[in-house]
CSV table of C-alpha atoms in Angstrom, one decimal:
chain,number,residue,atom,x,y,z
A,1,MET,CA,-52.4,122.3,-46.8
A,2,ARG,CA,-54.7,125.4,-46.8
A,3,LYS,CA,-53.3,128.1,-49.8
A,4,TYR,CA,-53.2,131.3,-48.0
A,5,GLY,CA,-54.0,134.6,-49.0
A,6,TYR,CA,-54.0,138.2,-49.0
A,7,LEU,CA,-56.9,141.2,-49.6
A,8,VAL,CA,-56.5,145.1,-48.7
A,9,VAL,CA,-58.9,147.0,-49.1
A,10,GLU,CA,-60.3,150.8,-48.5
A,11,GLY,CA,-62.2,150.3,-46.7
A,12,PRO,CA,-65.5,148.8,-44.5
A,13,HIS,CA,-68.1,148.3,-47.1
A,14,ASP,CA,-65.3,147.1,-49.7
A,15,VAL,CA,-64.7,144.2,-46.8
A,16,GLU,CA,-68.0,143.3,-47.1
A,17,PHE,CA,-67.9,142.3,-51.0
A,18,ALA,CA,-64.8,140.3,-50.1
A,19,TYR,CA,-66.6,138.8,-47.8
A,20,ARG,CA,-69.7,138.0,-49.7
A,21,LEU,CA,-68.5,137.1,-53.0
A,22,LEU,CA,-65.3,135.0,-51.0
A,23,SER,CA,-68.1,133.3,-48.8
A,24,SER,CA,-69.6,132.0,-51.8
A,25,PHE,CA,-66.8,129.5,-52.8
A,26,GLY,CA,-67.4,127.7,-48.9
A,27,LEU,CA,-64.8,130.6,-47.0
A,28,ASP,CA,-66.4,131.4,-43.6
A,29,ARG,CA,-65.8,134.2,-40.9
A,30,VAL,CA,-62.9,133.2,-38.4
A,31,ARG,CA,-64.7,134.6,-35.2
A,32,LYS,CA,-62.7,133.7,-32.6
A,33,LEU,CA,-58.6,133.2,-32.2
A,34,ALA,CA,-58.1,130.2,-31.0
A,35,ASP,CA,-60.2,129.3,-34.6
A,36,LEU,CA,-57.2,131.2,-36.8
A,37,ASP,CA,-55.4,129.7,-39.0
A,38,GLU,CA,-51.2,130.7,-37.6
A,39,THR,CA,-49.6,131.7,-40.7
A,40,PHE,CA,-52.4,135.3,-40.1
A,41,LYS,CA,-51.8,135.7,-35.7
A,42,PRO,CA,-49.3,138.1,-36.2
A,43,LEU,CA,-52.0,140.5,-37.8
A,44,VAL,CA,-53.6,140.2,-34.0
A,45,PRO,CA,-52.8,143.2,-32.5
A,46,ALA,CA,-51.5,142.3,-29.0
A,47,LYS,CA,-51.8,145.4,-27.4
A,48,PHE,CA,-54.8,148.7,-26.5
A,49,PRO,CA,-55.1,150.5,-27.3
A,50,HIS,CA,-54.2,150.8,-30.7
A,51,GLU,CA,-51.7,153.3,-31.0
A,52,ASP,CA,-52.3,155.1,-28.1
A,53,ASP,CA,-55.4,156.3,-28.5
A,54,LEU,CA,-59.0,155.6,-26.9
A,55,GLN,CA,-61.0,156.5,-30.1
A,56,LYS,CA,-58.8,154.3,-32.4
A,57,ARG,CA,-60.6,151.7,-33.9
A,58,VAL,CA,-58.7,148.1,-34.1
A,59,PRO,CA,-56.9,147.1,-36.7
A,60,VAL,CA,-57.6,143.3,-37.3
A,61,PRO,CA,-58.7,142.2,-40.6
A,62,LEU,CA,-61.9,139.9,-41.5
A,63,PHE,CA,-60.3,136.3,-41.6
A,64,LEU,CA,-61.5,134.1,-43.5
A,65,GLN,CA,-61.0,129.7,-43.8
A,66,SER,CA,-62.3,126.4,-45.2
A,67,HIS,CA,-60.4,123.5,-44.8
A,68,SER,CA,-58.1,124.2,-48.4
A,69,HIS,CA,-58.0,128.1,-48.3
A,70,ALA,CA,-57.3,131.0,-45.1
A,71,ILE,CA,-57.6,135.0,-46.3
A,72,ALA,CA,-56.9,137.8,-44.4
A,73,VAL,CA,-59.2,141.2,-45.7
A,74,HIS,CA,-57.4,143.9,-44.5
A,75,SER,CA,-59.4,147.5,-44.8
A,76,ALA,CA,-57.0,150.2,-45.2
A,77,GLY,CA,-58.9,153.8,-43.5
A,78,GLY,CA,-58.7,154.9,-46.8
A,79,ASP,CA,-57.2,154.6,-50.3
A,80,ALA,CA,-53.7,156.4,-49.1
A,81,ARG,CA,-53.3,153.8,-47.3
A,82,LEU,CA,-53.4,150.9,-49.2
A,83,ALA,CA,-49.8,150.8,-49.7
A,84,GLN,CA,-49.0,151.6,-46.6
A,85,THR,CA,-50.8,148.5,-44.8
A,86,ILE,CA,-49.0,146.6,-47.0
A,87,GLN,CA,-45.8,147.5,-46.6
A,88,GLU,CA,-46.5,147.5,-42.3
A,89,ASN,CA,-47.6,143.5,-43.6
A,90,ALA,CA,-45.3,142.6,-45.1
A,91,ALA,CA,-42.3,143.2,-42.4
A,92,ILE,CA,-44.8,141.0,-40.4
A,93,LEU,CA,-46.0,138.2,-42.1
A,94,ASP,CA,-44.7,135.8,-44.3
A,95,MET,CA,-45.2,136.9,-47.7
A,96,SER,CA,-43.7,133.8,-49.8
A,97,ALA,CA,-46.2,131.7,-47.5
A,98,MET,CA,-48.4,133.8,-49.7
A,99,THR,CA,-50.0,132.2,-52.3
A,100,GLY,CA,-51.5,135.2,-53.9
A,101,VAL,CA,-51.5,138.9,-52.5
A,102,GLY,CA,-54.3,141.7,-53.8
A,103,VAL,CA,-55.1,144.7,-53.5
A,104,LEU,CA,-58.9,146.0,-54.6
A,105,LEU,CA,-59.6,150.3,-55.1
A,106,ASP,CA,-61.9,152.3,-56.5
A,107,SER,CA,-62.1,154.9,-59.4
A,108,ASP,CA,-64.6,157.5,-57.5
A,109,LYS,CA,-61.8,161.2,-58.4
A,110,GLN,CA,-60.8,162.1,-61.2
A,111,ASP,CA,-58.5,159.5,-62.1
A,112,LEU,CA,-58.7,156.2,-64.1
A,113,PRO,CA,-58.0,153.3,-63.1
A,114,ALA,CA,-54.8,153.1,-64.9
A,115,SER,CA,-53.4,156.5,-62.8
A,116,ARG,CA,-54.7,154.6,-59.6
A,117,TYR,CA,-53.0,151.9,-60.9
A,118,ALA,CA,-49.5,153.8,-61.2
A,119,HIS,CA,-49.8,155.5,-58.6
A,120,LEU,CA,-50.2,152.3,-56.8
A,121,MET,CA,-47.6,150.2,-58.1
A,122,ALA,CA,-45.0,153.6,-57.2
A,123,ASN,CA,-45.6,152.7,-53.7
A,124,LEU,CA,-45.3,149.5,-53.3
A,125,ASN,CA,-42.0,149.3,-55.5
A,126,GLY,CA,-38.7,148.0,-52.8
A,127,LEU,CA,-41.4,144.8,-52.4
A,128,GLY,CA,-40.5,142.2,-53.9
A,129,LEU,CA,-43.4,141.9,-55.8
A,130,ILE,CA,-43.5,141.2,-59.2
A,131,PHE,CA,-47.0,143.4,-61.1
A,132,PRO,CA,-48.9,142.9,-63.4
A,133,ALA,CA,-48.5,144.7,-66.7
A,134,SER,CA,-52.7,146.9,-66.1
A,135,PRO,CA,-55.6,146.1,-63.3
A,136,GLY,CA,-57.6,143.4,-63.5
A,137,MET,CA,-54.8,141.1,-64.2
A,138,VAL,CA,-52.8,138.6,-61.6
A,139,VAL,CA,-49.2,138.0,-62.6
A,140,THR,CA,-48.1,134.7,-61.4
A,141,GLY,CA,-44.7,134.9,-58.8
A,142,THR,CA,-44.2,134.2,-54.8
A,143,PRO,CA,-46.8,135.1,-54.1
A,144,ASN,CA,-49.2,135.5,-57.5
A,145,PHE,CA,-50.2,139.6,-57.3
A,146,GLY,CA,-53.4,141.6,-58.9
A,147,VAL,CA,-55.3,144.4,-58.7
A,148,TRP,CA,-58.9,145.7,-59.2
A,149,VAL,CA,-59.7,148.8,-59.2
A,150,LEU,CA,-63.9,149.0,-58.9
A,151,PRO,CA,-66.2,149.3,-60.5
A,152,ASP,CA,-64.7,147.2,-63.7
A,153,ASN,CA,-60.4,148.5,-64.2
A,154,HIS,CA,-61.4,150.8,-67.6
A,155,ASN,CA,-63.9,153.5,-66.4
A,156,LEU,CA,-64.2,156.2,-63.3
A,157,GLY,CA,-66.9,154.7,-60.6
A,158,THR,CA,-66.6,152.9,-57.3
A,159,LEU,CA,-68.5,149.6,-55.3
A,160,GLU,CA,-71.4,151.7,-55.4
A,161,THR,CA,-71.5,151.2,-58.8
A,162,VAL,CA,-70.9,148.3,-59.2
A,163,LEU,CA,-74.0,148.1,-56.4
A,164,LEU,CA,-76.3,150.1,-57.8
A,165,GLN,CA,-76.2,147.5,-61.9
A,166,SER,CA,-77.5,144.8,-58.7
A,167,ALA,CA,-79.7,146.7,-57.3
A,168,GLU,CA,-81.8,146.7,-60.8
A,169,VAL,CA,-81.8,143.1,-60.5
A,170,ALA,CA,-82.9,142.9,-56.3
A,171,TYR,CA,-83.9,145.9,-55.6
A,172,PRO,CA,-85.7,147.7,-58.6
A,173,ALA,CA,-88.3,149.3,-56.9
A,174,LEU,CA,-86.9,150.6,-53.9
A,175,LEU,CA,-83.6,150.9,-56.9
A,176,ALA,CA,-86.2,153.7,-58.2
A,177,SER,CA,-88.3,155.3,-54.6
A,178,ALA,CA,-84.3,156.0,-54.3
A,179,LYS,CA,-83.3,157.3,-57.0
A,180,GLN,CA,-85.9,160.7,-56.6
A,181,HIS,CA,-85.7,160.7,-53.2
A,182,ILE,CA,-82.4,161.5,-53.8
A,183,GLU,CA,-83.1,164.0,-57.1
A,184,THR,CA,-85.6,165.9,-54.6
A,185,CYS,CA,-82.4,166.1,-51.7
A,186,LYS,CA,-80.9,168.7,-54.5
A,187,ASN,CA,-83.3,171.6,-53.9
A,188,THR,CA,-83.6,171.7,-49.6
A,189,GLY,CA,-81.7,174.3,-48.3
A,190,LEU,CA,-78.7,173.2,-47.9
A,191,SER,CA,-75.6,174.7,-47.1
A,192,VAL,CA,-72.8,174.4,-49.6
A,193,SER,CA,-70.8,172.9,-46.3
A,194,GLU,CA,-73.5,170.6,-45.8
A,195,LEU,CA,-74.2,169.4,-49.6
A,196,ARG,CA,-69.8,168.8,-49.9
A,197,GLU,CA,-70.1,165.2,-49.9
A,198,PHE,CA,-73.3,165.1,-51.4
A,199,ASN,CA,-72.2,166.7,-54.3
A,200,SER,CA,-68.3,165.1,-54.3
A,201,PRO,CA,-67.9,162.9,-57.8
A,202,SER,CA,-69.5,159.8,-55.7
A,203,GLY,CA,-72.3,161.9,-53.6
A,204,HIS,CA,-75.1,160.6,-55.0
A,205,SER,CA,-73.7,157.4,-56.2
A,206,LYS,CA,-73.1,156.8,-52.0
A,207,ALA,CA,-76.8,158.2,-51.3
A,208,ILE,CA,-78.9,156.5,-52.8
A,209,ILE,CA,-77.2,152.6,-51.8
A,210,GLY,CA,-77.3,154.7,-48.4
A,211,ALA,CA,-81.1,155.5,-48.5
A,212,ILE,CA,-82.1,151.4,-49.7
A,213,ALA,CA,-79.6,149.8,-47.6
A,214,SER,CA,-81.4,152.3,-44.8
A,215,ILE,CA,-85.0,150.8,-45.7
A,216,LEU,CA,-83.2,147.1,-45.6
A,217,ARG,CA,-81.6,147.6,-41.9
A,218,PRO,CA,-83.2,150.3,-40.9
A,219,GLY,CA,-80.0,152.0,-38.1
A,220,LYS,CA,-77.0,150.3,-39.1
A,221,ALA,CA,-74.3,150.8,-42.0
A,222,VAL,CA,-74.3,150.5,-45.4
A,223,GLN,CA,-71.6,147.2,-45.0
A,224,VAL,CA,-74.7,145.5,-42.3
A,225,SER,CA,-76.3,145.3,-45.8
A,226,ILE,CA,-74.0,143.6,-48.0
A,227,GLN,CA,-73.6,141.6,-45.4
A,228,ASP,CA,-77.2,140.2,-44.8
A,229,ASN,CA,-79.4,142.0,-48.6
A,230,GLN,CA,-79.1,140.8,-51.7
A,231,TRP,CA,-77.1,143.1,-53.3
A,232,LEU,CA,-74.8,140.2,-53.5
A,233,LYS,CA,-76.2,136.7,-54.5
A,234,GLY,CA,-77.8,134.6,-56.7
A,235,GLU,CA,-78.3,136.7,-60.3
A,236,CYS,CA,-76.5,139.6,-58.3
A,237,LEU,CA,-73.6,137.8,-59.5
A,238,VAL,CA,-74.4,136.3,-62.2
A,239,ILE,CA,-75.1,139.9,-63.8
A,240,LEU,CA,-72.2,141.5,-62.5
A,241,GLU,CA,-70.7,138.7,-64.5
A,242,ILE,CA,-69.2,137.3,-60.8
């Protein structure tokens, strides 16, 4: 009998991050609806266009399965929708059938992980979940529940903070070159509005990771590189204690 897990993350990069970690435990992507465990079929939208918007991406989770486990990794489409995504799907999923429910988010603004965690818990009140005392912990219940705030549940940072650590192992030469390139971009005559995201708290880190990914997978999104390349494989998993 399978064990079931439901993980909500902020965006597509986080989905691939979760996939890369979970795949190391023998879980494979489910590509066909016919192969999907019945427990998760309510998460597959039955109507197109979604919410009558032709431009809106259909919010299908990434489904991973093995003989012993089935896990849905759901992108919320931003941190503001994390709690809402869980609330919406708790209405159509049998949460009591889940062995575990989890949330993966980051602390890319000025709020430390403890503050981000407290805010999320306040928005999840009423779902009947038992909350751990702090991020990084898992509390036993029906289902078990835990939250991980990137990079380490204590410090400000994002997924890119973790990827920069792995790049030091997997791509040291590319990392040095990307850092030099991004540094020179600060003085290229771009307007304040054009540099707005670059100058955000996580902008430089995201730009460095994007520069490396553009070499590894030219013309592709960063999540493709996370899926295909060495960011979270072999020695990088050991270095990151994963």
